[in-house]
Amino acid sequence: MDDLKYGTRNKRGDWSPGEPAATAPLFVFPPQPLKFLRWLPSYFLPYNLLFALSAVVWWHWVLPEPEVMKSFAWGWILKLFIINCIAVFVFYGVFELRLYALRAQGSRFKYNGKWPSEQRSKAFFFERQNVDNMMRVFGTGLPIWTTIQVAILYAFANGYVPWLTFAENPWYLLVLALLVPIIHETHFFILHRTIHWGPLYKWVHSVHHNSVNPSPWSSLSMHPIEQLGYLGVALWHLIVPSNPILALYQLHFAGFGAIPGHIGFDKVEITEGAMVDSHAYIHYLHHKYFEVNYGDGLIPFDKWFGTFHDGSRESEARMQARYQRTKQRANSKAQAKGAVTAD
């Protein structure tokens, strides 16, 4: 497949799409109904439907009866942790194996022309990005994931929060299920913007940004505080009247759903003539430029706050102008402070 039909590649081997990145046509005025209808299938396929189905699978075939979940018994908790680990290993590993280990599609549609395995850095454990990323995913990410899961199920099982049933509240829960991606986007943007604040970035979020050239295992490779905040989006279902299956869906949307934004490829080739969009470009630009695209584009938060970058030269110019203004303000403050000290 010729990826140059869909974009361009620079002298360094970095590929970029021919069309600028766009946010979803959800919160636009005036409304764009035809554009919305063309976009709507991508709201469900392939990822959102997959994560919703995974929550149903966990509920029916992984978790015990609610009566068992009323207590913190090691049996069901350990089983849940092991299955979570296996599921993440398989799901993340499929992308890693095909795209990075086997390099089945070479560097076609790959944003960054370099391969993480060929770049050593002291920022990582053992100077290897994949080793570092996997240690963080399984060392702290999955324990935190399972802890949040157990806490939510324990709360529902013991009646500490309202447990709405699908039989009695079908329409409300259907709407809430449709809002899961929007809840995630809102939570993620607020959290992400917060941890880019100086001290929090230095001590917490910089761990994730060590992966400037992200790959599948970078998806959940974060400082434990960020993992707790990121996966903690599922805790909203203890505040909003909900159902434990939807809480599982929210958690899986965050945990498994971190993959698309970090695989490093714009499209994943399935066959010679078929491919799936990763929708990763907006978040890849964040890893590349750091101070843009704090959200994933479902809600145009970055457009509203002036931090959106669509990959175009115009966005590049706006970003550089914003950097210059920030630098000038910092210099002005430093000069004013120096003048006061001198007096």
Short mmCIF file of C-alpha atoms in Angstrom, two decimals:
data_model
loop_
_atom_site.label_atom_id
_atom_site.label_comp_id
_atom_site.label_asym_id
_atom_site.label_seq_id
_atom_site.Cartn_x
_atom_site.Cartn_y
_atom_site.Cartn_z
CA MET A 1 0.00 0.00 0.00
CA ASP A 2 1.36 3.42 -0.96
CA ASP A 3 1.06 5.70 2.07
CA LEU A 4 2.15 8.70 -0.02
CA LYS A 5 -1.30 8.69 -1.57
CA TYR A 6 -2.59 9.76 1.83
CA GLY A 7 0.19 12.01 3.08
CA THR A 8 3.83 13.07 2.83
CA ARG A 9 7.16 11.95 4.26
CA ASN A 10 9.99 14.34 5.11
CA LYS A 11 13.75 13.79 4.83
CA ARG A 12 13.87 12.26 8.33
CA GLY A 13 11.33 9.64 7.32
CA ASP A 14 8.48 11.11 9.36
CA TRP A 15 5.06 10.63 7.76
CA SER A 16 2.17 13.07 8.15
CA PRO A 17 -1.36 12.95 6.73
CA GLY A 18 -2.24 15.09 3.74
CA GLU A 19 -5.26 16.60 5.48
CA PRO A 20 -5.04 18.59 8.72
CA ALA A 21 -6.39 16.91 11.84
CA ALA A 22 -9.99 17.77 12.63
CA THR A 23 -12.11 17.68 15.75
CA ALA A 24 -15.42 15.81 15.79
CA PRO A 25 -18.44 17.68 14.37
CA LEU A 26 -20.27 17.48 17.69
CA PHE A 27 -20.04 20.94 19.26
CA VAL A 28 -20.12 23.19 16.22
CA PHE A 29 -22.30 26.13 15.28
CA PRO A 30 -24.05 26.26 12.97
CA PRO A 31 -24.71 22.50 13.09
CA GLN A 32 -23.37 20.35 10.26
CA PRO A 33 -25.86 17.45 10.07
CA LEU A 34 -24.44 15.77 6.95
CA LYS A 35 -20.89 15.90 8.26
CA PHE A 36 -22.14 14.59 11.60
CA LEU A 37 -23.89 11.63 9.97
CA ARG A 38 -20.76 10.74 8.00
CA TRP A 39 -18.70 10.91 11.19
CA LEU A 40 -21.18 9.05 13.44
CA PRO A 41 -20.08 5.46 12.62
CA SER A 42 -16.56 6.29 13.82
CA TYR A 43 -18.03 7.21 17.20
CA PHE A 44 -18.89 3.54 17.68
CA LEU A 45 -16.49 1.64 15.43
CA PRO A 46 -14.19 0.01 15.95
CA TYR A 47 -13.01 0.98 19.41
CA ASN A 48 -16.01 2.17 21.44
CA LEU A 49 -18.13 -0.84 20.59
CA LEU A 50 -15.21 -3.16 21.36
CA PHE A 51 -14.67 -1.60 24.79
CA ALA A 52 -18.39 -1.73 25.58
CA LEU A 53 -18.52 -5.41 24.64
CA SER A 54 -15.46 -6.09 26.78
CA ALA A 55 -17.31 -4.69 29.81
CA VAL A 56 -20.20 -7.08 29.14
CA VAL A 57 -17.75 -9.98 28.82
CA TRP A 58 -16.11 -9.09 32.15
CA TRP A 59 -19.49 -8.84 33.86
CA HIS A 60 -20.80 -12.20 32.66
CA TRP A 61 -17.66 -14.34 32.48
CA VAL A 62 -14.94 -12.83 34.67
CA LEU A 63 -16.61 -11.36 37.74
CA PRO A 64 -18.32 -13.40 40.49
CA GLU A 65 -21.85 -12.87 41.76
CA PRO A 66 -22.54 -9.52 43.50
CA GLU A 67 -22.84 -11.35 46.81
CA VAL A 68 -19.18 -12.39 46.54
CA MET A 69 -18.10 -8.85 45.64
CA LYS A 70 -19.52 -7.56 48.93
CA SER A 71 -16.24 -8.54 50.58
CA PHE A 72 -12.58 -8.02 49.71
CA ALA A 73 -11.79 -11.70 49.23
CA TRP A 74 -8.40 -12.44 47.65
CA GLY A 75 -9.82 -15.15 45.39
CA TRP A 76 -11.94 -13.02 43.06
CA ILE A 77 -9.64 -9.98 43.29
CA LEU A 78 -6.54 -11.94 42.30
CA LYS A 79 -8.42 -13.63 39.46
CA LEU A 80 -9.58 -10.23 38.22
CA PHE A 81 -6.05 -8.82 38.37
CA ILE A 82 -4.60 -11.76 36.43
CA ILE A 83 -7.27 -11.55 33.72
CA ASN A 84 -6.77 -7.78 33.43
CA CYS A 85 -3.03 -8.37 32.97
CA ILE A 86 -3.60 -11.06 30.34
CA ALA A 87 -6.10 -8.89 28.46
CA VAL A 88 -3.76 -5.88 28.39
CA PHE A 89 -0.80 -8.05 27.41
CA VAL A 90 -2.78 -9.51 24.49
CA PHE A 91 -4.46 -6.29 23.35
CA TYR A 92 -1.40 -4.04 23.60
CA GLY A 93 0.83 -6.88 22.48
CA VAL A 94 -1.04 -7.47 19.21
CA PHE A 95 -0.27 -3.91 18.11
CA GLU A 96 3.31 -4.11 19.37
CA LEU A 97 3.96 -7.44 17.67
CA ARG A 98 2.49 -6.52 14.30
CA LEU A 99 3.65 -2.93 14.01
CA TYR A 100 6.95 -2.89 15.92
CA ALA A 101 8.33 -6.40 16.36
CA LEU A 102 7.38 -7.86 12.98
CA ARG A 103 7.09 -4.44 11.31
CA ALA A 104 4.43 -5.97 9.09
CA GLN A 105 3.71 -2.69 7.31
CA GLY A 106 7.19 -1.25 7.60
CA SER A 107 7.15 2.48 8.26
CA ARG A 108 4.07 3.09 6.14
CA PHE A 109 1.81 5.62 7.90
CA LYS A 110 4.32 5.88 10.79
CA TYR A 111 4.47 9.41 12.17
CA ASN A 112 8.00 9.22 13.52
CA GLY A 113 10.41 7.51 11.13
CA LYS A 114 12.62 6.21 13.97
CA TRP A 115 11.96 3.02 15.94
CA PRO A 116 11.97 3.22 19.76
CA SER A 117 13.88 -0.07 20.05
CA GLU A 118 16.80 1.50 18.19
CA GLN A 119 17.01 4.54 20.45
CA ARG A 120 18.59 4.25 23.90
CA SER A 121 17.84 6.90 26.54
CA LYS A 122 18.76 7.30 30.19
CA ALA A 123 15.22 8.58 30.77
CA PHE A 124 14.07 4.94 30.74
CA PHE A 125 14.78 1.99 33.00
CA PHE A 126 17.69 0.08 31.46
CA GLU A 127 17.73 2.81 28.77
CA ARG A 128 15.03 0.97 26.80
CA GLN A 129 11.63 2.51 26.16
CA ASN A 130 9.70 -0.76 25.85
CA VAL A 131 11.20 -2.26 29.01
CA ASP A 132 10.45 0.92 30.95
CA ASN A 133 6.93 1.21 29.55
CA MET A 134 6.02 -2.40 30.29
CA MET A 135 7.39 -2.18 33.82
CA ARG A 136 5.18 0.83 34.48
CA VAL A 137 2.11 -0.73 32.85
CA PHE A 138 2.29 -3.97 34.83
CA GLY A 139 4.11 -2.66 37.90
CA THR A 140 1.71 0.13 38.84
CA GLY A 141 -0.83 0.59 36.03
CA LEU A 142 -2.59 -2.76 36.29
CA PRO A 143 -2.63 -2.82 40.13
CA ILE A 144 -4.22 0.66 40.12
CA TRP A 145 -6.63 -0.38 37.35
CA THR A 146 -7.75 -3.42 39.36
CA THR A 147 -7.96 -1.47 42.63
CA ILE A 148 -10.33 1.05 41.05
CA GLN A 149 -12.33 -1.80 39.53
CA VAL A 150 -12.64 -3.60 42.85
CA ALA A 151 -13.60 -0.42 44.72
CA ILE A 152 -16.39 0.33 42.25
CA LEU A 153 -17.77 -3.22 42.26
CA TYR A 154 -17.58 -3.33 46.08
CA ALA A 155 -19.54 -0.07 46.32
CA PHE A 156 -22.27 -1.28 43.96
CA ALA A 157 -22.51 -4.71 45.57
CA ASN A 158 -22.94 -3.23 49.04
CA GLY A 159 -25.51 -0.66 47.98
CA TYR A 160 -23.31 2.32 48.82
CA VAL A 161 -24.29 3.89 45.48
CA PRO A 162 -27.47 3.59 43.38
CA TRP A 163 -27.51 0.51 41.15
CA LEU A 164 -29.85 1.24 38.25
CA THR A 165 -30.99 -1.74 36.21
CA PHE A 166 -31.36 -1.81 32.44
CA ALA A 167 -34.84 -3.29 32.79
CA GLU A 168 -36.13 -0.34 34.82
CA ASN A 169 -34.02 2.47 33.33
CA PRO A 170 -33.30 1.50 29.71
CA TRP A 171 -33.33 4.96 28.13
CA TYR A 172 -31.38 6.73 30.86
CA LEU A 173 -28.66 4.07 30.88
CA LEU A 174 -28.54 4.04 27.07
CA VAL A 175 -27.91 7.79 27.06
CA LEU A 176 -25.30 7.39 29.81
CA ALA A 177 -23.58 4.67 27.76
CA LEU A 178 -23.47 7.01 24.77
CA LEU A 179 -21.94 9.68 26.99
CA VAL A 180 -19.06 7.48 28.18
CA PRO A 181 -16.62 8.86 25.55
CA ILE A 182 -17.69 12.42 26.35
CA ILE A 183 -17.19 11.86 30.08
CA HIS A 184 -13.76 10.45 29.30
CA GLU A 185 -12.80 13.40 27.07
CA THR A 186 -13.88 15.98 29.66
CA HIS A 187 -12.13 14.21 32.53
CA PHE A 188 -9.00 13.63 30.45
CA PHE A 189 -8.72 17.25 29.28
CA ILE A 190 -9.07 18.68 32.78
CA LEU A 191 -6.60 16.18 34.25
CA HIS A 192 -4.16 16.52 31.36
CA ARG A 193 -4.17 20.32 31.42
CA THR A 194 -3.65 20.28 35.19
CA ILE A 195 -0.64 17.96 35.14
CA HIS A 196 1.05 20.18 32.57
CA TRP A 197 1.38 22.78 35.31
CA GLY A 198 5.09 23.21 36.14
CA PRO A 199 5.63 21.20 39.36
CA LEU A 200 3.12 18.49 38.43
CA TYR A 201 4.67 18.16 35.00
CA LYS A 202 8.15 17.82 36.45
CA TRP A 203 7.32 15.23 39.08
CA VAL A 204 4.40 13.39 37.49
CA HIS A 205 3.53 13.88 33.82
CA SER A 206 7.11 14.03 32.51
CA VAL A 207 7.27 10.25 33.00
CA HIS A 208 4.70 9.78 30.24
CA HIS A 209 6.37 12.35 28.01
CA ASN A 210 9.66 10.49 28.13
CA SER A 211 8.08 8.53 25.27
CA VAL A 212 8.43 11.30 22.70
CA ASN A 213 8.12 8.61 20.03
CA PRO A 214 5.21 6.67 21.55
CA SER A 215 4.49 3.01 20.85
CA PRO A 216 1.76 0.67 22.17
CA TRP A 217 3.34 0.08 25.59
CA SER A 218 3.56 3.85 26.09
CA SER A 219 -0.23 3.95 26.33
CA LEU A 220 -0.45 3.41 30.08
CA SER A 221 3.18 4.13 30.93
CA MET A 222 2.69 6.91 33.47
CA HIS A 223 3.61 7.97 36.97
CA PRO A 224 1.30 6.18 39.48
CA ILE A 225 -0.37 9.48 40.39
CA GLU A 226 -1.26 10.06 36.74
CA GLN A 227 -2.44 6.47 36.35
CA LEU A 228 -4.72 6.93 39.35
CA GLY A 229 -6.11 10.18 37.98
CA TYR A 230 -6.48 8.87 34.44
CA LEU A 231 -8.13 5.54 35.28
CA GLY A 232 -10.11 7.24 38.06
CA VAL A 233 -12.52 8.52 35.41
CA ALA A 234 -14.57 5.39 36.17
CA LEU A 235 -15.24 6.73 39.67
CA TRP A 236 -17.69 9.20 38.15
CA HIS A 237 -20.13 6.29 38.07
CA LEU A 238 -20.16 6.32 41.86
CA ILE A 239 -21.37 9.93 41.74
CA VAL A 240 -23.73 9.79 38.75
CA PRO A 241 -26.50 7.17 39.18
CA SER A 242 -25.31 4.30 37.01
CA ASN A 243 -24.83 0.59 36.55
CA PRO A 244 -21.64 -1.42 37.25
CA ILE A 245 -21.41 -2.54 33.61
CA LEU A 246 -21.23 1.09 32.51
CA ALA A 247 -18.59 1.76 35.15
CA LEU A 248 -16.58 -1.15 33.72
CA TYR A 249 -17.10 0.27 30.22
CA GLN A 250 -15.79 3.66 31.39
CA LEU A 251 -12.70 2.03 32.89
CA HIS A 252 -12.06 -0.14 29.82
CA PHE A 253 -12.54 2.90 27.59
CA ALA A 254 -9.68 4.57 29.47
CA GLY A 255 -7.42 1.53 29.91
CA PHE A 256 -7.77 -0.25 26.59
CA GLY A 257 -8.67 2.99 24.84
CA ALA A 258 -5.27 4.53 25.54
CA ILE A 259 -3.89 2.36 22.74
CA PRO A 260 -5.20 4.19 19.63
CA GLY A 261 -3.51 7.46 20.56
CA HIS A 262 -0.11 5.85 21.14
CA ILE A 263 0.46 3.29 18.42
CA GLY A 264 2.45 5.80 16.38
CA PHE A 265 0.75 4.95 13.09
CA ASP A 266 -2.02 6.86 11.36
CA LYS A 267 -3.50 3.73 9.79
CA VAL A 268 -3.21 0.04 10.54
CA GLU A 269 -3.20 -2.10 7.42
CA ILE A 270 -5.46 -5.15 7.65
CA THR A 271 -5.13 -6.44 4.09
CA GLU A 272 -3.62 -5.03 0.92
CA GLY A 273 -6.69 -2.92 0.30
CA ALA A 274 -8.13 -2.46 3.77
CA MET A 275 -6.96 -0.41 6.73
CA VAL A 276 -8.28 1.06 9.97
CA ASP A 277 -7.72 4.66 11.04
CA SER A 278 -6.03 4.95 14.42
CA HIS A 279 -7.24 8.51 15.07
CA ALA A 280 -3.85 8.98 16.74
CA TYR A 281 -2.59 12.09 14.98
CA ILE A 282 -3.97 14.68 17.41
CA HIS A 283 -2.41 12.97 20.41
CA TYR A 284 0.82 12.22 18.54
CA LEU A 285 1.20 15.97 17.94
CA HIS A 286 0.86 16.43 21.69
CA HIS A 287 3.77 14.05 22.30
CA LYS A 288 5.74 15.86 19.62
CA TYR A 289 5.08 19.46 20.72
CA PHE A 290 4.06 19.00 24.40
CA GLU A 291 1.98 22.18 24.83
CA VAL A 292 -0.79 21.48 22.30
CA ASN A 293 -3.76 19.11 22.01
CA TYR A 294 -4.49 18.37 25.65
CA GLY A 295 -7.69 16.64 24.53
CA ASP A 296 -8.30 14.05 21.83
CA GLY A 297 -10.62 16.15 19.66
CA LEU A 298 -14.00 14.64 20.50
CA ILE A 299 -14.88 17.93 22.20
CA PRO A 300 -13.01 20.96 20.80
CA PHE A 301 -11.57 22.04 24.15
CA ASP A 302 -8.23 22.91 22.57
CA LYS A 303 -9.89 25.10 19.95
CA TRP A 304 -11.80 26.90 22.68
CA PHE A 305 -8.63 27.49 24.73
CA GLY A 306 -6.31 28.22 21.82
CA THR A 307 -4.08 25.14 22.12
CA PHE A 308 -5.22 23.15 19.10
CA HIS A 309 -2.64 21.98 16.56
CA ASP A 310 -3.88 20.25 13.40
CA GLY A 311 -0.44 19.53 11.92
CA SER A 312 -0.59 22.38 9.41
CA ARG A 313 1.93 25.19 8.90
CA GLU A 314 -0.68 27.66 10.12
CA SER A 315 -0.99 25.79 13.41
CA GLU A 316 2.79 25.65 13.66
CA ALA A 317 2.98 29.43 13.24
CA ARG A 318 0.28 30.00 15.88
CA MET A 319 2.07 27.65 18.29
CA GLN A 320 5.40 29.45 17.83
CA ALA A 321 3.72 32.83 18.30
CA ARG A 322 2.15 31.56 21.54
CA TYR A 323 5.55 30.31 22.72
CA GLN A 324 7.06 33.73 22.02
CA ARG A 325 4.32 35.50 23.98
CA THR A 326 4.83 33.14 26.90
CA LYS A 327 8.58 33.70 26.77
CA GLN A 328 8.15 37.48 26.65
CA ARG A 329 5.83 37.43 29.66
CA ALA A 330 8.31 35.31 31.59
CA ASN A 331 11.16 37.70 30.68
CA SER A 332 9.08 40.72 31.69
CA LYS A 333 8.30 39.18 35.07
CA ALA A 334 11.97 38.32 35.60
CA GLN A 335 13.03 41.87 34.72
CA ALA A 336 10.40 43.37 37.02
CA LYS A 337 11.50 41.11 39.86
CA GLY A 338 15.11 42.06 39.23
CA ALA A 339 14.25 45.74 39.31
CA VAL A 340 12.44 45.38 42.64
CA THR A 341 15.38 43.46 44.11
CA ALA A 342 17.81 46.14 42.92
CA ASP A 343 15.75 48.87 44.61
#
